[in-house]
């Protein structure tokens, strides 16, 4: 369509909500998919051929359609589960809750309360930073990043309490950002300043995929892409979540910013970029890091990519590093080359952490059927938290019959470890019942429970320290 061709060289877009039952069947044989409403592809993009590629498109479309159908039931179920998880903490524990129920005095959890935790927060209830990891320790930024990424799933009151009072840092704000394509708030990010010993670090953490939030899962499994001039093919869903503008793509500035401010329909990339400029202009020594878990990791690396697209070299020079945990693939090989060249020029550090059999970093597929590829080094940790620097995580595409039994055995070990760890490492490593149940699910779907935040927090605390090349921080501006 002409509107997309205004900002990209080519595109491939799936619209499952417009697919009929017969369209699902046509995916396997039709040579004219581009004439169907659910399938939009630009002229010049090679036709869809081969059973494997058609099968992957079919899986993506049907899963997205399934999620569209069950969006409201999933949201309702998620709300009920979260409420049930929060009842004990609002009533002084399980025993007191039972007593309150008997007496008719049970306190109903309030979602806006600083005591209310999301489902992700209930998997890992830890909020304190590890006091053994000090500023200057090679683990400090990674540990702070994963704790911030985990915190980004929570409400504003909890963010403010943890950052200001537990971490003794300065909370800058938590925002829900507008998605122009979905016409709803789909992206959340928290910002704060590290003011314990070093007041010169700003942290931006993007929220990842919430378990019962269908739209986030739809974004994750969508295979749509846009081919941006000079950058390569990039996942369309991630760009839309970050603030891609309808019909015009990524203009350096947006004209109706004042109107958006009044209507509170702010776009993640533009709002965060402008806030960073204001904060960093006040302190020339200040740096910032960007982080995220799961979908949040994809948004973190994409945020840096759009800064590079806009040639925001001053901001890139202030970017200390990008830290992602369980991040899915974002673009093609050209995109990876573009980012590596820019990061090398600006001396930006990129740390992509992958825990063991986590399934999300292994999606979407990286093979001749699809183009999605990781770039940079993978900081891979096994279930004993022993780390290696690899080009790619083992079993890079997750679905392999050879890996099924080892993954199930490893999931069983992780479940057993849940009960042993507190005795070995201390009460700070006691896992919640929500996490233990999640581990049990991992026996059926190996790699799903490995995606939770618990193991990513643990590997920054307990993992072997990986010796990586140290930054010289000469910066973009000094290269120009």
Tab-separated table of C-alpha atoms in Angstrom:
chain	number	residue	atom	x	y	z
A	1	UNK	CA	0.000	0.000	0.000
A	2	UNK	CA	1.161	3.528	-0.744
A	3	UNK	CA	1.177	4.628	2.893
A	4	UNK	CA	3.817	2.032	3.809
A	5	UNK	CA	5.851	2.681	0.692
A	6	UNK	CA	6.296	6.247	1.894
A	7	UNK	CA	8.661	5.125	4.659
A	8	UNK	CA	9.972	1.673	3.686
A	9	UNK	CA	11.418	-0.073	0.664
A	10	UNK	CA	9.286	-3.148	1.099
A	11	UNK	CA	6.970	-4.809	3.575
A	12	UNK	CA	5.314	-8.061	4.529
A	13	UNK	CA	2.275	-7.724	6.755
A	14	UNK	CA	-0.155	-10.249	8.187
A	15	UNK	CA	-3.670	-9.212	9.271
A	16	UNK	CA	-5.111	-12.334	10.922
A	17	UNK	CA	-8.258	-10.560	12.097
A	18	UNK	CA	-9.310	-10.301	8.435
A	19	UNK	CA	-8.616	-13.948	7.540
A	20	UNK	CA	-11.537	-16.277	6.808
A	21	UNK	CA	-11.576	-20.024	7.423
A	22	UNK	CA	-10.792	-20.667	3.753
A	23	UNK	CA	-7.885	-18.204	3.907
A	24	UNK	CA	-6.220	-20.481	6.445
A	25	UNK	CA	-6.394	-23.296	3.888
A	26	UNK	CA	-5.287	-21.075	0.986
A	27	UNK	CA	-2.004	-20.337	2.780
A	28	UNK	CA	-0.805	-23.826	1.779
A	29	UNK	CA	-1.502	-23.683	-1.952
A	30	UNK	CA	-2.496	-20.248	-3.268
A	31	UNK	CA	-0.065	-18.361	-5.515
A	32	UNK	CA	-2.104	-15.174	-5.062
A	33	UNK	CA	-2.039	-14.660	-1.308
A	34	UNK	CA	-1.257	-10.982	-1.909
A	35	UNK	CA	-4.815	-10.560	-3.172
A	36	UNK	CA	-6.321	-11.677	0.129
A	37	UNK	CA	-7.260	-9.078	2.760
A	38	UNK	CA	-5.238	-10.761	5.528
A	39	UNK	CA	-2.010	-10.752	3.528
A	40	UNK	CA	-0.337	-7.523	2.419
A	41	UNK	CA	3.016	-7.583	0.638
A	42	UNK	CA	4.805	-4.930	-1.395
A	43	UNK	CA	5.680	-5.289	-5.062
A	44	UNK	CA	9.084	-6.852	-5.582
A	45	UNK	CA	9.012	-9.054	-2.478
A	46	UNK	CA	9.475	-12.664	-3.550
A	47	UNK	CA	6.345	-14.775	-3.600
A	48	UNK	CA	5.640	-17.115	-0.735
A	49	UNK	CA	6.880	-20.544	-1.719
A	50	UNK	CA	7.772	-23.808	-0.062
A	51	UNK	CA	5.775	-25.784	2.457
A	52	UNK	CA	7.972	-24.858	5.435
A	53	UNK	CA	7.550	-21.116	4.949
A	54	UNK	CA	3.815	-21.437	4.357
A	55	UNK	CA	3.536	-23.613	7.466
A	56	UNK	CA	5.237	-20.982	9.644
A	57	UNK	CA	2.946	-18.272	8.236
A	58	UNK	CA	-0.063	-20.515	8.927
A	59	UNK	CA	1.056	-21.070	12.534
A	60	UNK	CA	1.592	-17.327	13.057
A	61	UNK	CA	-1.789	-16.380	11.553
A	62	UNK	CA	-3.815	-19.010	13.363
A	63	UNK	CA	-2.177	-18.318	16.742
A	64	UNK	CA	-2.780	-14.596	16.325
A	65	UNK	CA	-6.405	-15.240	15.389
A	66	UNK	CA	-6.787	-17.505	18.417
A	67	UNK	CA	-5.406	-14.755	20.649
A	68	UNK	CA	-7.780	-12.204	19.060
A	69	UNK	CA	-10.719	-14.455	19.917
A	70	UNK	CA	-9.606	-15.006	23.496
A	71	UNK	CA	-8.281	-11.518	24.242
A	72	UNK	CA	-11.042	-10.610	26.700
A	73	UNK	CA	-11.235	-14.016	28.439
A	74	UNK	CA	-7.445	-13.978	28.856
A	75	UNK	CA	-7.556	-10.481	30.351
A	76	UNK	CA	-10.361	-11.503	32.729
A	77	UNK	CA	-8.552	-14.675	33.764
A	78	UNK	CA	-5.332	-12.716	34.266
A	79	UNK	CA	-7.102	-10.217	36.524
A	80	UNK	CA	-8.604	-13.019	38.615
A	81	UNK	CA	-5.263	-14.840	38.960
A	82	UNK	CA	-3.471	-11.615	39.945
A	83	UNK	CA	-6.128	-10.829	42.531
A	84	UNK	CA	-5.847	-14.328	44.002
A	85	UNK	CA	-2.056	-13.994	44.141
A	86	UNK	CA	-2.324	-10.673	45.976
A	87	UNK	CA	-4.987	-11.611	48.556
A	88	UNK	CA	-2.479	-13.139	51.042
A	89	UNK	CA	-0.149	-10.101	51.075
A	90	UNK	CA	-3.078	-7.701	51.570
A	91	UNK	CA	-4.389	-9.797	54.469
A	92	UNK	CA	-1.218	-10.602	56.395
A	93	UNK	CA	-0.496	-14.059	54.939
A	94	UNK	CA	-2.459	-17.234	54.130
A	95	UNK	CA	-3.533	-18.053	57.677
A	96	UNK	CA	-4.702	-14.504	58.401
A	97	UNK	CA	-6.506	-14.468	55.046
A	98	UNK	CA	-8.445	-17.604	56.002
A	99	UNK	CA	-9.322	-16.026	59.346
A	100	UNK	CA	-10.417	-12.778	57.643
A	101	UNK	CA	-12.602	-14.733	55.205
A	102	UNK	CA	-14.276	-16.582	58.081
A	103	UNK	CA	-14.855	-13.267	59.890
A	104	UNK	CA	-16.004	-11.528	56.691
A	105	UNK	CA	-13.133	-9.034	56.922
A	106	UNK	CA	-11.037	-10.037	53.895
A	107	UNK	CA	-9.286	-7.045	52.323
A	108	UNK	CA	-9.667	-6.827	48.531
A	109	UNK	CA	-6.376	-5.983	46.765
A	110	UNK	CA	-6.215	-2.599	45.047
A	111	UNK	CA	-4.356	-2.667	41.736
A	112	UNK	CA	-3.028	0.853	42.219
A	113	UNK	CA	-1.539	0.050	45.643
A	114	UNK	CA	2.204	-0.160	46.260
A	115	UNK	CA	1.531	-3.622	47.739
A	116	UNK	CA	-0.040	-4.982	44.550
A	117	UNK	CA	2.241	-7.149	42.401
A	118	UNK	CA	1.786	-8.218	38.804
A	119	UNK	CA	1.899	-11.871	37.829
A	120	UNK	CA	5.583	-11.439	36.908
A	121	UNK	CA	6.192	-9.778	40.275
A	122	UNK	CA	4.617	-12.747	42.028
A	123	UNK	CA	6.960	-15.142	40.229
A	124	UNK	CA	9.909	-13.318	41.784
A	125	UNK	CA	8.945	-11.263	44.835
A	126	UNK	CA	12.455	-9.899	45.484
A	127	UNK	CA	12.724	-6.111	45.312
A	128	UNK	CA	16.036	-5.453	47.085
A	129	UNK	CA	19.268	-5.099	45.135
A	130	UNK	CA	22.068	-7.479	46.096
A	131	UNK	CA	24.132	-5.450	48.566
A	132	UNK	CA	27.247	-7.463	47.673
A	133	UNK	CA	27.218	-5.995	44.164
A	134	UNK	CA	28.559	-2.458	44.420
A	135	UNK	CA	28.981	0.287	41.837
A	136	UNK	CA	32.157	-0.508	39.931
A	137	UNK	CA	31.542	-4.263	40.141
A	138	UNK	CA	31.382	-5.734	36.622
A	139	UNK	CA	27.971	-7.209	37.534
A	140	UNK	CA	26.421	-3.969	38.803
A	141	UNK	CA	24.818	-2.608	35.614
A	142	UNK	CA	23.503	-6.034	34.597
A	143	UNK	CA	22.016	-6.654	38.058
A	144	UNK	CA	20.453	-3.190	38.227
A	145	UNK	CA	19.120	-3.669	34.686
A	146	UNK	CA	17.325	-6.956	35.313
A	147	UNK	CA	15.845	-5.638	38.568
A	148	UNK	CA	14.624	-2.555	36.696
A	149	UNK	CA	13.283	-4.683	33.831
A	150	UNK	CA	11.378	-6.805	36.365
A	151	UNK	CA	10.062	-3.704	38.113
A	152	UNK	CA	8.761	-2.266	34.831
A	153	UNK	CA	5.883	-4.797	34.938
A	154	UNK	CA	4.507	-3.160	38.095
A	155	UNK	CA	2.234	-0.176	38.773
A	156	UNK	CA	3.463	3.349	39.417
A	157	UNK	CA	3.043	3.234	43.204
A	158	UNK	CA	5.184	0.114	43.543
A	159	UNK	CA	7.811	1.491	41.145
A	160	UNK	CA	8.055	4.708	43.123
A	161	UNK	CA	8.284	2.945	46.497
A	162	UNK	CA	10.951	0.463	45.410
A	163	UNK	CA	13.106	2.994	43.557
A	164	UNK	CA	12.900	5.828	46.094
A	165	UNK	CA	12.836	3.910	49.366
A	166	UNK	CA	14.319	0.469	48.793
A	167	UNK	CA	17.000	1.424	46.287
A	168	UNK	CA	17.479	5.004	47.537
A	169	UNK	CA	17.375	6.266	43.963
A	170	UNK	CA	15.337	8.934	42.178
A	171	UNK	CA	12.124	7.836	40.440
A	172	UNK	CA	11.566	9.848	37.256
A	173	UNK	CA	8.296	8.341	36.095
A	174	UNK	CA	6.403	5.384	34.684
A	175	UNK	CA	4.487	5.868	31.436
A	176	UNK	CA	1.924	3.926	29.436
A	177	UNK	CA	2.516	4.670	25.779
A	178	UNK	CA	0.121	4.781	22.857
A	179	UNK	CA	0.196	2.359	19.917
A	180	UNK	CA	-1.273	4.129	16.888
A	181	UNK	CA	-1.874	0.872	15.010
A	182	UNK	CA	-3.653	-0.973	17.812
A	183	UNK	CA	-5.228	2.291	19.037
A	184	UNK	CA	-4.558	1.474	22.671
A	185	UNK	CA	-1.889	1.772	25.360
A	186	UNK	CA	0.384	-1.196	24.760
A	187	UNK	CA	3.851	-0.208	25.991
A	188	UNK	CA	5.066	0.627	29.481
A	189	UNK	CA	8.452	1.896	30.620
A	190	UNK	CA	9.935	3.155	33.871
A	191	UNK	CA	12.752	5.698	34.258
A	192	UNK	CA	14.944	6.541	37.241
A	193	UNK	CA	18.320	7.938	38.230
A	194	UNK	CA	20.856	5.903	40.165
A	195	UNK	CA	21.703	8.296	43.022
A	196	UNK	CA	23.292	6.035	45.659
A	197	UNK	CA	26.925	6.782	44.872
A	198	UNK	CA	26.898	7.752	41.229
A	199	UNK	CA	24.210	10.326	40.325
A	200	UNK	CA	25.257	10.214	36.684
A	201	UNK	CA	23.345	7.172	35.470
A	202	UNK	CA	19.800	7.146	34.083
A	203	UNK	CA	18.002	3.821	33.607
A	204	UNK	CA	15.212	3.250	31.066
A	205	UNK	CA	13.430	-0.114	31.437
A	206	UNK	CA	10.761	-1.359	29.011
A	207	UNK	CA	8.055	-3.768	30.169
A	208	UNK	CA	8.021	-7.208	28.571
A	209	UNK	CA	5.212	-9.608	27.716
A	210	UNK	CA	2.628	-10.062	30.462
A	211	UNK	CA	1.361	-13.685	30.624
A	212	UNK	CA	-2.342	-12.896	30.051
A	213	UNK	CA	-1.973	-9.815	27.817
A	214	UNK	CA	-2.993	-11.139	24.385
A	215	UNK	CA	-1.853	-8.095	22.388
A	216	UNK	CA	1.729	-8.485	23.614
A	217	UNK	CA	1.740	-12.154	22.615
A	218	UNK	CA	0.299	-11.203	19.218
A	219	UNK	CA	3.188	-8.779	18.788
A	220	UNK	CA	5.693	-11.493	19.752
A	221	UNK	CA	4.470	-14.117	17.260
A	222	UNK	CA	3.702	-11.783	14.359
A	223	UNK	CA	6.019	-12.336	11.372
A	224	UNK	CA	5.305	-8.971	9.731
A	225	UNK	CA	8.231	-6.736	8.803
A	226	UNK	CA	9.100	-3.420	7.212
A	227	UNK	CA	12.302	-2.901	5.216
A	228	UNK	CA	13.777	0.490	6.180
A	229	UNK	CA	16.272	2.151	3.861
A	230	UNK	CA	19.826	1.556	5.063
A	231	UNK	CA	18.711	-0.469	8.108
A	232	UNK	CA	17.160	-3.659	6.764
A	233	UNK	CA	14.043	-5.631	7.643
A	234	UNK	CA	12.694	-5.052	11.158
A	235	UNK	CA	9.845	-6.725	13.059
A	236	UNK	CA	6.742	-4.581	12.435
A	237	UNK	CA	5.024	-5.363	15.741
A	238	UNK	CA	7.988	-4.197	17.810
A	239	UNK	CA	8.223	-0.956	15.839
A	240	UNK	CA	4.509	-0.259	16.304
A	241	UNK	CA	4.846	-0.822	20.061
A	242	UNK	CA	7.770	1.621	20.206
A	243	UNK	CA	5.921	4.415	18.415
A	244	UNK	CA	5.944	3.893	14.629
A	245	UNK	CA	3.781	6.595	13.069
A	246	UNK	CA	0.959	5.618	10.743
A	247	UNK	CA	1.677	6.336	7.083
A	248	UNK	CA	4.944	8.186	7.758
A	249	UNK	CA	7.091	5.715	9.711
A	250	UNK	CA	9.861	7.279	11.809
A	251	UNK	CA	10.006	11.058	11.276
A	252	UNK	CA	12.662	12.689	13.409
A	253	UNK	CA	10.014	14.930	14.972
A	254	UNK	CA	6.231	14.551	15.139
A	255	UNK	CA	4.083	17.602	14.475
A	256	UNK	CA	1.141	17.002	16.816
A	257	UNK	CA	3.255	16.362	19.918
A	258	UNK	CA	1.456	19.077	21.938
A	259	UNK	CA	-1.933	17.562	21.097
A	260	UNK	CA	-0.664	14.125	22.105
A	261	UNK	CA	0.560	15.531	25.423
A	262	UNK	CA	-2.880	16.961	26.137
A	263	UNK	CA	-4.619	13.681	25.253
A	264	UNK	CA	-1.948	11.633	27.056
A	265	UNK	CA	-1.361	9.629	23.875
A	266	UNK	CA	2.411	9.691	23.970
A	267	UNK	CA	4.675	7.480	21.858
A	268	UNK	CA	7.420	5.591	23.658
A	269	UNK	CA	10.411	6.453	21.490
A	270	UNK	CA	9.700	10.181	21.172
A	271	UNK	CA	8.759	10.768	24.815
A	272	UNK	CA	11.711	8.850	26.238
A	273	UNK	CA	14.170	10.411	23.792
A	274	UNK	CA	13.025	13.932	24.651
A	275	UNK	CA	13.079	13.233	28.405
A	276	UNK	CA	16.614	11.870	28.142
A	277	UNK	CA	17.770	14.995	26.315
A	278	UNK	CA	16.374	17.223	29.056
A	279	UNK	CA	17.896	15.153	31.873
A	280	UNK	CA	21.296	14.610	30.271
A	281	UNK	CA	21.635	18.248	29.199
A	282	UNK	CA	21.700	19.189	32.881
A	283	UNK	CA	24.731	16.974	33.550
A	284	UNK	CA	27.363	16.581	30.864
A	285	UNK	CA	28.938	13.633	32.709
A	286	UNK	CA	25.708	11.643	32.856
A	287	UNK	CA	25.152	8.417	30.917
A	288	UNK	CA	22.113	6.209	30.445
A	289	UNK	CA	21.365	2.530	29.962
A	290	UNK	CA	18.372	0.898	28.280
A	291	UNK	CA	17.067	-2.471	29.365
A	292	UNK	CA	14.158	-4.869	29.129
A	293	UNK	CA	13.076	-8.475	29.605
A	294	UNK	CA	11.363	-10.448	26.806
A	295	UNK	CA	9.444	-8.024	24.554
A	296	UNK	CA	10.992	-5.242	26.650
A	297	UNK	CA	14.433	-6.363	25.480
A	298	UNK	CA	13.343	-6.089	21.849
A	299	UNK	CA	12.069	-2.545	22.505
A	300	UNK	CA	15.329	-1.643	24.261
A	301	UNK	CA	17.539	-2.586	21.306
A	302	UNK	CA	15.061	-1.065	18.856
A	303	UNK	CA	15.109	2.211	20.804
A	304	UNK	CA	18.861	2.397	20.241
A	305	UNK	CA	18.315	1.509	16.577
A	306	UNK	CA	15.935	4.419	15.959
A	307	UNK	CA	18.365	6.777	17.694
A	308	UNK	CA	20.932	5.568	15.155
A	309	UNK	CA	18.441	5.977	12.285
A	310	UNK	CA	17.896	9.598	13.339
A	311	UNK	CA	21.645	10.111	13.738
A	312	UNK	CA	21.189	11.108	17.375
A	313	UNK	CA	24.936	10.799	17.913
A	314	UNK	CA	24.913	13.024	21.002
A	315	UNK	CA	22.496	10.640	22.738
A	316	UNK	CA	24.290	7.542	21.472
A	317	UNK	CA	27.487	8.963	22.908
A	318	UNK	CA	25.688	9.092	26.267
A	319	UNK	CA	24.418	5.516	25.936
A	320	UNK	CA	26.493	3.428	28.331
A	321	UNK	CA	24.957	0.151	27.221
A	322	UNK	CA	21.904	-1.883	26.213
A	323	UNK	CA	21.096	-4.822	28.513
A	324	UNK	CA	18.476	-7.332	27.361
A	325	UNK	CA	17.232	-10.524	29.020
A	326	UNK	CA	15.397	-13.239	27.093
A	327	UNK	CA	15.122	-10.944	24.062
A	328	UNK	CA	13.479	-12.243	20.861
A	329	UNK	CA	15.011	-11.586	17.429
A	330	UNK	CA	14.257	-8.142	16.024
A	331	UNK	CA	15.522	-7.921	12.452
A	332	UNK	CA	17.508	-9.437	9.595
A	333	UNK	CA	21.253	-9.723	8.963
A	334	UNK	CA	21.415	-6.255	7.392
A	335	UNK	CA	19.825	-4.785	10.525
A	336	UNK	CA	22.409	-6.571	12.654
A	337	UNK	CA	25.279	-5.247	10.522
A	338	UNK	CA	23.831	-1.717	10.723
A	339	UNK	CA	23.637	-1.902	14.515
A	340	UNK	CA	27.089	-3.430	14.975
A	341	UNK	CA	28.658	-0.746	12.800
A	342	UNK	CA	26.883	2.037	14.706
A	343	UNK	CA	27.648	0.530	18.123
A	344	UNK	CA	31.293	0.125	17.175
A	345	UNK	CA	31.508	3.721	15.992
A	346	UNK	CA	29.834	5.065	19.131
A	347	UNK	CA	31.428	2.501	21.439
A	348	UNK	CA	28.057	1.349	22.796
A	349	UNK	CA	28.054	-1.920	24.750
A	350	UNK	CA	25.336	-4.469	23.984
A	351	UNK	CA	24.750	-7.310	26.454
A	352	UNK	CA	22.209	-9.944	25.361
A	353	UNK	CA	21.644	-12.397	28.221
A	354	UNK	CA	20.111	-15.811	27.534
A	355	UNK	CA	19.321	-18.300	30.294
A	356	UNK	CA	19.555	-21.993	29.403
A	357	UNK	CA	16.498	-23.257	27.451
A	358	UNK	CA	14.537	-19.990	27.443
A	359	UNK	CA	12.351	-20.307	24.347
A	360	UNK	CA	11.818	-16.600	23.576
A	361	UNK	CA	15.399	-15.711	22.439
A	362	UNK	CA	15.055	-18.588	19.978
A	363	UNK	CA	12.069	-16.948	18.246
A	364	UNK	CA	11.199	-15.963	15.537
A	365	UNK	CA	13.006	-18.577	13.439
A	366	UNK	CA	16.516	-18.000	12.141
A	367	UNK	CA	16.907	-20.129	9.018
A	368	UNK	CA	16.557	-19.953	5.238
A	369	UNK	CA	12.765	-19.917	5.639
A	370	UNK	CA	12.651	-16.657	7.584
A	371	UNK	CA	15.211	-13.872	7.897
A	372	UNK	CA	15.204	-13.057	11.642
A	373	UNK	CA	18.686	-13.087	13.196
A	374	UNK	CA	20.373	-12.036	16.421
A	375	UNK	CA	23.499	-9.915	16.275
A	376	UNK	CA	26.400	-9.369	18.644
A	377	UNK	CA	27.527	-11.856	21.275
A	378	UNK	CA	25.211	-14.006	23.359
A	379	UNK	CA	25.916	-14.124	27.100
A	380	UNK	CA	24.637	-17.637	27.689
A	381	UNK	CA	24.159	-19.220	31.142
A	382	UNK	CA	23.251	-22.833	31.847
A	383	UNK	CA	21.080	-24.080	34.730
A	384	UNK	CA	24.090	-23.979	37.080
A	385	UNK	CA	24.560	-20.296	36.143
A	386	UNK	CA	27.876	-20.993	34.441
A	387	UNK	CA	28.299	-18.452	31.678
A	388	UNK	CA	29.863	-18.453	28.225
A	389	UNK	CA	30.179	-15.827	25.512
A	390	UNK	CA	28.806	-17.433	22.331
A	391	UNK	CA	27.899	-16.282	18.845
A	392	UNK	CA	24.476	-17.908	19.262
A	393	UNK	CA	22.650	-19.773	22.009
A	394	UNK	CA	22.563	-23.609	21.653
A	395	UNK	CA	19.519	-25.034	19.835
A	396	UNK	CA	18.967	-21.609	18.319
A	397	UNK	CA	15.508	-22.375	16.917
A	398	UNK	CA	14.089	-24.159	19.987
A	399	UNK	CA	11.996	-26.759	18.108
A	400	UNK	CA	14.231	-29.821	17.765
A	401	UNK	CA	13.400	-33.447	18.553
A	402	UNK	CA	16.986	-34.042	19.681
A	403	UNK	CA	16.584	-31.427	22.408
A	404	UNK	CA	13.178	-32.512	23.790
A	405	UNK	CA	14.412	-35.050	26.366
A	406	UNK	CA	17.372	-32.919	27.587
A	407	UNK	CA	15.038	-29.933	27.998
A	408	UNK	CA	12.494	-31.938	30.018
A	409	UNK	CA	15.262	-33.360	32.244
A	410	UNK	CA	16.652	-29.862	32.764
A	411	UNK	CA	13.169	-28.535	33.611
A	412	UNK	CA	12.841	-31.280	36.239
A	413	UNK	CA	16.213	-30.276	37.689
A	414	UNK	CA	15.083	-26.612	37.851
A	415	UNK	CA	11.956	-27.681	39.758
A	416	UNK	CA	13.980	-29.717	42.264
A	417	UNK	CA	16.475	-26.849	42.566
A	418	UNK	CA	13.600	-24.580	43.676
A	419	UNK	CA	13.394	-26.523	46.963
A	420	UNK	CA	17.146	-26.989	47.463
A	421	UNK	CA	18.400	-23.476	46.677
A	422	UNK	CA	17.142	-21.736	49.871
A	423	UNK	CA	19.107	-24.228	51.984
A	424	UNK	CA	22.284	-23.655	49.991
A	425	UNK	CA	22.138	-19.948	49.095
A	426	UNK	CA	19.866	-18.502	51.780
A	427	UNK	CA	16.279	-17.363	52.188
A	428	UNK	CA	16.669	-14.683	49.506
A	429	UNK	CA	16.525	-17.543	46.991
A	430	UNK	CA	13.298	-19.067	48.309
A	431	UNK	CA	10.880	-19.267	45.405
A	432	UNK	CA	7.202	-18.354	45.553
A	433	UNK	CA	4.448	-20.920	45.038
A	434	UNK	CA	3.569	-19.105	41.808
A	435	UNK	CA	7.108	-19.736	40.557
A	436	UNK	CA	7.030	-23.407	41.613
A	437	UNK	CA	3.755	-23.925	39.728
A	438	UNK	CA	5.359	-22.173	36.753
A	439	UNK	CA	8.271	-24.626	37.006
A	440	UNK	CA	5.768	-27.485	36.792
A	441	UNK	CA	4.350	-26.016	33.596
A	442	UNK	CA	7.923	-26.063	32.312
A	443	UNK	CA	7.834	-29.885	32.477
A	444	UNK	CA	5.126	-29.826	29.809
A	445	UNK	CA	6.460	-26.879	27.783
A	446	UNK	CA	10.234	-26.921	28.370
A	447	UNK	CA	11.757	-23.498	27.983
A	448	UNK	CA	8.637	-21.569	29.037
A	449	UNK	CA	9.449	-21.462	32.758
A	450	UNK	CA	13.075	-20.686	31.862
A	451	UNK	CA	11.845	-17.371	30.470
A	452	UNK	CA	10.710	-16.049	33.862
A	453	UNK	CA	12.683	-13.321	35.656
A	454	UNK	CA	13.914	-15.515	38.559
A	455	UNK	CA	16.772	-17.133	36.679
A	456	UNK	CA	17.835	-13.884	35.025
A	457	UNK	CA	18.064	-12.183	38.417
A	458	UNK	CA	19.974	-15.179	39.781
A	459	UNK	CA	22.505	-15.282	36.965
A	460	UNK	CA	23.433	-11.629	37.583
A	461	UNK	CA	23.944	-12.469	41.280
A	462	UNK	CA	25.408	-15.962	41.151
A	463	UNK	CA	26.587	-16.429	37.597
A	464	UNK	CA	30.212	-16.794	36.655
A	465	UNK	CA	31.629	-13.435	35.622
A	466	UNK	CA	32.228	-13.196	31.896
A	467	UNK	CA	35.325	-11.264	30.888
A	468	UNK	CA	34.271	-9.035	28.017
A	469	UNK	CA	36.239	-6.399	26.119
A	470	UNK	CA	36.277	-3.157	28.099
A	471	UNK	CA	34.867	-0.018	26.489
A	472	UNK	CA	37.199	2.827	25.599
A	473	UNK	CA	34.235	5.249	25.434
A	474	UNK	CA	35.689	7.517	22.756
A	475	UNK	CA	32.200	8.035	21.459
A	476	UNK	CA	30.367	8.955	18.268
A	477	UNK	CA	31.079	12.663	18.423
A	478	UNK	CA	34.822	12.147	18.649
A	479	UNK	CA	34.753	9.978	15.542
A	480	UNK	CA	32.890	12.488	13.400
